Tab-separated table of C-alpha atoms in Angstrom:
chain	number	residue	atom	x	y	z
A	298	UNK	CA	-6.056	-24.188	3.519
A	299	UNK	CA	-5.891	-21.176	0.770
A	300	UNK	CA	-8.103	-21.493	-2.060
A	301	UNK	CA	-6.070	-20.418	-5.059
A	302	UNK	CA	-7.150	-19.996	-8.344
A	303	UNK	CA	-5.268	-21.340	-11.465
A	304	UNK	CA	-4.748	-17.532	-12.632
A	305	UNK	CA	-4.114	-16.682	-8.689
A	306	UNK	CA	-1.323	-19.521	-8.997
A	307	UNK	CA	-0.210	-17.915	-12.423
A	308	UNK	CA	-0.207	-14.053	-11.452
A	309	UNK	CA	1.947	-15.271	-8.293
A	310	UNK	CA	4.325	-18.028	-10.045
A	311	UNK	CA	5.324	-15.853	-12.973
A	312	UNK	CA	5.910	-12.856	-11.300
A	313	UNK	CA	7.943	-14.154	-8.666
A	314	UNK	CA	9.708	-15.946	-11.301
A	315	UNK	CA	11.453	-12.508	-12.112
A	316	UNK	CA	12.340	-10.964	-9.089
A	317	UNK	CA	15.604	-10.156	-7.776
A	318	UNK	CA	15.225	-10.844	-4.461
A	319	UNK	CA	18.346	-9.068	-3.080
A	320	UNK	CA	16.944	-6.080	-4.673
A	321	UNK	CA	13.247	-6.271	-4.266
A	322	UNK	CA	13.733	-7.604	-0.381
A	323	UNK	CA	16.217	-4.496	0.334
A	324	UNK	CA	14.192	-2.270	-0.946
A	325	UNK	CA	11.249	-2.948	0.886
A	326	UNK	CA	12.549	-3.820	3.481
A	327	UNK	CA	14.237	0.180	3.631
A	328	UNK	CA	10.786	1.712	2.838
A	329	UNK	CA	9.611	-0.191	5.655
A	330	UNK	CA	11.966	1.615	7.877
A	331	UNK	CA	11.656	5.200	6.043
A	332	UNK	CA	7.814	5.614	5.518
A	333	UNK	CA	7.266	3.824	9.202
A	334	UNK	CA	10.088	5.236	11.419
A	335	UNK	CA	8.434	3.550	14.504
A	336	UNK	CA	9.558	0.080	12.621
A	337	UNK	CA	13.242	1.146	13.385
A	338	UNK	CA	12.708	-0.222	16.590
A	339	UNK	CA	13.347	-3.967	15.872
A	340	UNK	CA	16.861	-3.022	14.395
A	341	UNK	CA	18.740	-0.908	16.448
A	342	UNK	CA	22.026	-3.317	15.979
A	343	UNK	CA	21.489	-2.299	12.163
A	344	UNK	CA	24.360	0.962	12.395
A	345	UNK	CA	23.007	4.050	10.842
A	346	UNK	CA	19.496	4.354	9.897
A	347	UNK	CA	19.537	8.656	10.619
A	348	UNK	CA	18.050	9.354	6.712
A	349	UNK	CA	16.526	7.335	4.352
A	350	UNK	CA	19.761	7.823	2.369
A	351	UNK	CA	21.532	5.801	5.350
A	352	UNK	CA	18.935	3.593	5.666
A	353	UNK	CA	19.066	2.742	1.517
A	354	UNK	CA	22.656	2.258	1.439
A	355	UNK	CA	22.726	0.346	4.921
A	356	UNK	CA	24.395	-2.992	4.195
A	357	UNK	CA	22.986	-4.722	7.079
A	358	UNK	CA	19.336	-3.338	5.920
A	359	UNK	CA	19.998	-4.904	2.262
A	360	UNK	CA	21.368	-8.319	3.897
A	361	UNK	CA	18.095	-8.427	5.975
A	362	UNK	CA	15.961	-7.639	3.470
A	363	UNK	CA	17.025	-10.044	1.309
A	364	UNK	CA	16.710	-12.703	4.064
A	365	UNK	CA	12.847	-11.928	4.541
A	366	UNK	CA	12.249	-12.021	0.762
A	367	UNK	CA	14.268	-15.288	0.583
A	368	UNK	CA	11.692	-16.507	3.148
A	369	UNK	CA	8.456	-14.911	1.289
A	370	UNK	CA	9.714	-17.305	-1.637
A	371	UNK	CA	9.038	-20.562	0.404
A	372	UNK	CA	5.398	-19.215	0.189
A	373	UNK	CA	5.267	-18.882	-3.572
A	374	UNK	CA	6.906	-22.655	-3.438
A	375	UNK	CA	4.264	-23.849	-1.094
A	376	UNK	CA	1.299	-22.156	-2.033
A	377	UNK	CA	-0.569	-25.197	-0.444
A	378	UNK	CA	0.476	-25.321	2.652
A	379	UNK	CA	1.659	-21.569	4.273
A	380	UNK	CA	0.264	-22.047	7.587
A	381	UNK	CA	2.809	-24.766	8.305
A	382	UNK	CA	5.747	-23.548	6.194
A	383	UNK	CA	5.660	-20.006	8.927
A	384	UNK	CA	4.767	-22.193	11.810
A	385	UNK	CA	8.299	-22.339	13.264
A	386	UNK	CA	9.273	-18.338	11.827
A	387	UNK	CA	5.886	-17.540	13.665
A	388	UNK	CA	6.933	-18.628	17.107
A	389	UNK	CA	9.992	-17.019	16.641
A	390	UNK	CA	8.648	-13.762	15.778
A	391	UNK	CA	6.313	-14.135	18.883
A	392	UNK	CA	8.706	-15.443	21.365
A	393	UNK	CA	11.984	-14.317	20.338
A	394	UNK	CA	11.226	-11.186	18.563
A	395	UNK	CA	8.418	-9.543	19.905
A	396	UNK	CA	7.339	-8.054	16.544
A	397	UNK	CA	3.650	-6.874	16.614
A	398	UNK	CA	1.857	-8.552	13.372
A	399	UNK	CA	0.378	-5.521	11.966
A	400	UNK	CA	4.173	-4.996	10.974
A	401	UNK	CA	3.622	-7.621	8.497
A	402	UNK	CA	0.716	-6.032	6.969
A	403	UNK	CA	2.984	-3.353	6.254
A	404	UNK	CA	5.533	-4.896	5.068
A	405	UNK	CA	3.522	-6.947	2.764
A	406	UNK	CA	1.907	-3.497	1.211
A	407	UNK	CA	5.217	-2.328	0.836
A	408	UNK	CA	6.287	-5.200	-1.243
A	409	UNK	CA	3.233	-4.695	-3.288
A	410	UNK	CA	4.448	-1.213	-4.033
A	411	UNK	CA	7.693	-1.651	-4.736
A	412	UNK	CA	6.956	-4.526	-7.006
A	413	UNK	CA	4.318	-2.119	-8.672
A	414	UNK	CA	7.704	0.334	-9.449
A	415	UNK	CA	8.992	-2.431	-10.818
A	416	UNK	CA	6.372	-4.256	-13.103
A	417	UNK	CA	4.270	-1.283	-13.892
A	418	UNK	CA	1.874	-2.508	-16.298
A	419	UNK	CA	2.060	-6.192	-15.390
A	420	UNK	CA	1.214	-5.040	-12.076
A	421	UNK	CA	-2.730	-5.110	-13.420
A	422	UNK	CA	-5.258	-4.514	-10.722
A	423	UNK	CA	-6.020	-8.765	-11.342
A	424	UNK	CA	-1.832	-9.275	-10.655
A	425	UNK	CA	-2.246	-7.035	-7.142
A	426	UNK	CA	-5.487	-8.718	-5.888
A	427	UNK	CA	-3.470	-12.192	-6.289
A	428	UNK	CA	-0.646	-11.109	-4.787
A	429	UNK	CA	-2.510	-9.002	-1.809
A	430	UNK	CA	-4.027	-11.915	-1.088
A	431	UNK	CA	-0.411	-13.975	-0.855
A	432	UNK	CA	1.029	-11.331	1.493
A	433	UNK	CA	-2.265	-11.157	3.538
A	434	UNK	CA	-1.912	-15.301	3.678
A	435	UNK	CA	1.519	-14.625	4.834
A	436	UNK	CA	0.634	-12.182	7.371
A	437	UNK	CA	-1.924	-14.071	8.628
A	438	UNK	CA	0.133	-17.704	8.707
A	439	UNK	CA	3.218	-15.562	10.570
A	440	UNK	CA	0.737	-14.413	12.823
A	441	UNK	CA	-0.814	-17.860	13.609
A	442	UNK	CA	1.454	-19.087	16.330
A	443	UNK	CA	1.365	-15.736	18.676
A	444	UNK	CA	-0.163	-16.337	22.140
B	266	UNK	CA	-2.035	10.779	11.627
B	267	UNK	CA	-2.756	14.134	11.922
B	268	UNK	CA	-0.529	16.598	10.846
B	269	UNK	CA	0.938	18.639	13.239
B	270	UNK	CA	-0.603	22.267	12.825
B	271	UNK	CA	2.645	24.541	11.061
B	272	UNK	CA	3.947	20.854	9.461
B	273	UNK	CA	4.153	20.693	6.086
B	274	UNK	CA	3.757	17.316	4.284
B	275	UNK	CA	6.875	17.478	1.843
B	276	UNK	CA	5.573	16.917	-1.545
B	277	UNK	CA	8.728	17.897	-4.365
B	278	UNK	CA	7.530	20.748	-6.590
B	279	UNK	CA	7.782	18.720	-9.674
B	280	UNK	CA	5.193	16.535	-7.857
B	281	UNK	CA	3.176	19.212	-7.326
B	282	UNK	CA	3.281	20.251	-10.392
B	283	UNK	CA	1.873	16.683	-11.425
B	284	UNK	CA	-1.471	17.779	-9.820
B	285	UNK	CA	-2.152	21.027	-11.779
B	286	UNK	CA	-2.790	19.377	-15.163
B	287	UNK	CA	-2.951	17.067	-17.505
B	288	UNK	CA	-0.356	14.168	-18.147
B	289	UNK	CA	-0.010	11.718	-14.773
B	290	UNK	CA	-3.936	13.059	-13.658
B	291	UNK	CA	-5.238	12.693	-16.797
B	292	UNK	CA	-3.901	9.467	-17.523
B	293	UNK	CA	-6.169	6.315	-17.518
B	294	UNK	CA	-4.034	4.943	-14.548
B	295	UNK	CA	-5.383	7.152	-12.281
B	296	UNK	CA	-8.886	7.483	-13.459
B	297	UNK	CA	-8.834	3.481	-13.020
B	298	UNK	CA	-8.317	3.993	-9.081
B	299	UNK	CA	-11.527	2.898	-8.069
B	300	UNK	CA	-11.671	0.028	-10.990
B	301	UNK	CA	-8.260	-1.187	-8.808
B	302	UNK	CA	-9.560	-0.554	-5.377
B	303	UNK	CA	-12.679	-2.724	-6.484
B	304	UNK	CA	-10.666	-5.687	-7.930
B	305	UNK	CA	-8.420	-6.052	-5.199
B	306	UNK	CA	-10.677	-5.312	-1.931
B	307	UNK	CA	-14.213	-6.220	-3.440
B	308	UNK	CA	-15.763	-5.438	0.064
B	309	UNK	CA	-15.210	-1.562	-1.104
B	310	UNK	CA	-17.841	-2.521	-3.845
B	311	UNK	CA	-20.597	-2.903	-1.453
B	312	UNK	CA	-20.505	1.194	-1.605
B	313	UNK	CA	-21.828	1.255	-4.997
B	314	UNK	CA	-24.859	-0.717	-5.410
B	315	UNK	CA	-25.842	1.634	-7.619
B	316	UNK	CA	-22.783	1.902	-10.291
B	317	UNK	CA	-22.353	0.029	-13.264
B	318	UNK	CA	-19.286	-2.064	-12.158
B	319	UNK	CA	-18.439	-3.504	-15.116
B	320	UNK	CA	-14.319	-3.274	-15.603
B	321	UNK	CA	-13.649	0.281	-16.640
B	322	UNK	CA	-17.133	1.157	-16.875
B	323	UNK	CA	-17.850	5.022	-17.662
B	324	UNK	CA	-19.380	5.209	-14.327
B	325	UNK	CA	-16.102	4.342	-12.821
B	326	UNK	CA	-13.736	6.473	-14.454
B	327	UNK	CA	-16.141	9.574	-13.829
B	328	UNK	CA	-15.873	8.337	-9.962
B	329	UNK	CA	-12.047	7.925	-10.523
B	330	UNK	CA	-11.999	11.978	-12.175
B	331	UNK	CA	-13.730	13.076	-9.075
B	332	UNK	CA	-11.383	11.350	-6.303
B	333	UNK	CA	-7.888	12.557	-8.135
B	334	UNK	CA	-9.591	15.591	-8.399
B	335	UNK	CA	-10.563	16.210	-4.742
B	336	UNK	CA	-6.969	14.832	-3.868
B	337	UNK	CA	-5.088	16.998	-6.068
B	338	UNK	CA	-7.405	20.124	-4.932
B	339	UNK	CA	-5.792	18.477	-1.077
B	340	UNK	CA	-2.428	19.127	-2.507
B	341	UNK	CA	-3.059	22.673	-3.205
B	342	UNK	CA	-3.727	23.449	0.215
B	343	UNK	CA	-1.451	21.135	2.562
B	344	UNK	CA	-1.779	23.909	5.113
B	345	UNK	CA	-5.411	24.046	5.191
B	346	UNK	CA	-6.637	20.894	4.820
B	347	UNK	CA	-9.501	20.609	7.144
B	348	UNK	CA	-11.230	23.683	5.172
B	349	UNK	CA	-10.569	22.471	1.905
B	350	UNK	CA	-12.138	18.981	2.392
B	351	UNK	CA	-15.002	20.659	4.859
B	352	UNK	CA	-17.765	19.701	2.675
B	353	UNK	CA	-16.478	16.155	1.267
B	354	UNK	CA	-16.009	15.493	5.442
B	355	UNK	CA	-19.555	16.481	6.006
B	356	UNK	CA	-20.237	14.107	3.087
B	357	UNK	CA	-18.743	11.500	3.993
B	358	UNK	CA	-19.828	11.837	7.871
B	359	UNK	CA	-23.597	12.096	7.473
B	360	UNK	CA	-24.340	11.089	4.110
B	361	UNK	CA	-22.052	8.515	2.616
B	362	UNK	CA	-20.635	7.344	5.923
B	363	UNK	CA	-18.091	4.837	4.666
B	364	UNK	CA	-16.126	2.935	6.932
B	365	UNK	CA	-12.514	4.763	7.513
B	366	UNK	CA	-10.669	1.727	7.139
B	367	UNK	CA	-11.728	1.839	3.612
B	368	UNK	CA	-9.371	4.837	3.048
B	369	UNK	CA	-6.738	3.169	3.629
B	370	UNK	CA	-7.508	0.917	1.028
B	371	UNK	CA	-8.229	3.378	-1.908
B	372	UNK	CA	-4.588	4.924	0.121
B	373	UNK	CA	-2.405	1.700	-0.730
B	374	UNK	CA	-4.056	1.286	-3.696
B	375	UNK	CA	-3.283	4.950	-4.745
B	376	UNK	CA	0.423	4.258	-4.224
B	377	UNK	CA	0.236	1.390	-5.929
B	378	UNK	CA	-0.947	3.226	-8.976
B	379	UNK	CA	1.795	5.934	-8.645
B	380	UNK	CA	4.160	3.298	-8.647
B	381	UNK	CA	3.058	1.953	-11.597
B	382	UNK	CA	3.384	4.945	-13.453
B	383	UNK	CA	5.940	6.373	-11.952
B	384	UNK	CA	8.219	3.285	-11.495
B	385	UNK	CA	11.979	4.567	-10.205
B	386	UNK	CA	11.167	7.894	-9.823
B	387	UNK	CA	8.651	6.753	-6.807
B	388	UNK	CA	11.727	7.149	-4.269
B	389	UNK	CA	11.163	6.115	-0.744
B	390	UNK	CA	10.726	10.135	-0.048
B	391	UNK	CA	8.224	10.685	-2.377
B	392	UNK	CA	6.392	7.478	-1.125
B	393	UNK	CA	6.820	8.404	2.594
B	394	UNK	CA	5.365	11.987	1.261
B	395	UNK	CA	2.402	10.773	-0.479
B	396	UNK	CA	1.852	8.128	2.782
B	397	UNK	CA	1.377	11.123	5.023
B	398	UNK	CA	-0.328	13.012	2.951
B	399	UNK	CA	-3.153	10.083	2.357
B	400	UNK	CA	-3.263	9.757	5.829
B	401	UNK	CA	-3.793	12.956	6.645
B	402	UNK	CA	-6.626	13.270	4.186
B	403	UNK	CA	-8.014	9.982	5.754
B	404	UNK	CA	-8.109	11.693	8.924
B	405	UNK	CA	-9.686	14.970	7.857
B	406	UNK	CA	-12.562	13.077	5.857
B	407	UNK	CA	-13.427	11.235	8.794
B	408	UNK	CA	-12.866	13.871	11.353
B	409	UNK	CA	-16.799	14.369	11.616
B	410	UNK	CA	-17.826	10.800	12.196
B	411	UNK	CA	-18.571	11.240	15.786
């Protein structure tokens, strides 16, 4: 159980509050697959991913990204309770998936990024530690089930 | 991730340009960078017992004008950059001897920081550029350890 502080809470709720998460989830989830090539590997049904200029404008990319974000969201709505609201998307990425964990870390810092291009000076160094520590939670909660 | 010997990391002129002078490296942003780094991993703080870390103390933001400095002199010499950061790698290998995986912390926190200022115009190449390039700096600064 996550210890969250009432600013932690606010930092997280407020922020979250504004993002477009077709955008934000695309986005990051097209760095992912520019900055860490190897990360390509989960989506070779996606079409053409040959330049990060394919990979931006990759509809399937966008529609996946958008997904994940979608699902990042049930953490910000259960701040309480992570571990159990990845339990089931944690056996899945384990069994079904095969996706190592330490491509959620990097996914996670990507996020952080690409909401720091987006909320420049909200993003204060106070805003990132909260919401490092939500996408380490995450991380950590999707990572839970693997055996 | 060591860069290939010949490879260039691609960082756009205008970038490069950034490093020379004054506007994005003189700007409190990036003089903050260890303020940041502290705030959001505090387990970097236990290499400063000795600094006033106070938020935004002097002390920090002279520590913040010496990292962007060392990085930007990095830029300046892509090609060479095991002989440019020779003596901060000797530094950090027998004197300071931080963990590495702390520079991957000030790294993310970095690119955090030039997202911030640099909002849009941080494009997925420029971000893929500057990830290399702190890696490869991370490399070269611990190359010495053992």
């Amino acid at each position: 159980m996550v210890n969250w502080t009432p600013d932690e809470k606010h930092y997280i709720t407020s922020l979250w509050a504004k993002v477009n998460v077709e955008e934000c989830g695309g986005e990051a989830l097209a760095r992912l697959l520019i900055v860490y090539p190897w990360t390509q590997r989960f989506f070779s049904a996606f079409g053409n991913l040959s330049s990060p200029t394919a990979i931006m404008g990759n509809p399937k990319v966008r529609a996946h990204g958008k997904k994940v974000l979608t699902s990042f969201g049930d953490a910000v709505k259960n701040l309480d309770n992570i571990k159990a609201t990845y339990a089931k998307l944690s056996e899945l990425h384990c069994n079904k998936l095969h996706v190592d964990p330490e491509n959620f870390r990097l996914l996670g810092d990507i996020l952080l990024i690409v909401l720091a291009t987006r909320f420049a000076k909200e993003f204060t160094p106070a805003c990132q530690a909260a919401w490092q520590k939500l996408a380490s939670v995450v991380a950590h909660a999707l990572a839970h089930q693997y055996h | 991730m060591i860069l290939r010997p010949g490879a260039k990391v691609n960082i756009p002129s205008d970038m490069a340009h950034s490093f020379k002078g004054g506007g994005l490296w003189d700007s409190l942003s990036l003089t903050s960078l260890p303020g940041r780094m502290f705030c959001v991993y505090p387990s970097t703080k236990t290499y400063f017992p000795h600094f006033d870390l106070h938020h935004d103390s002097e002390q920090i933001r002279h520590h913040g004008k010496k990292v962007v400095g060392a990085l930007g002199d990095a830029v300046r010499h892509l090609d060479n950059l095991s002989a440019t950061l020779s003596e901060l790698s000797n530094l950090h290998a027998y004197n300071l001897r931080v963990d590495p995986v702390n520079f991957k912390l000030l790294s993310h926190c970095f690119q955090v920081v030039l997202g911030v200022h640099l909002g849009r115009e941080y494009t997925p190449q420029v971000h893929v550029a500057y990830d290399k390039f702190l890696a490869a700096v991370s490399a070269v600064l611990a190359e010495k350890y053992r």
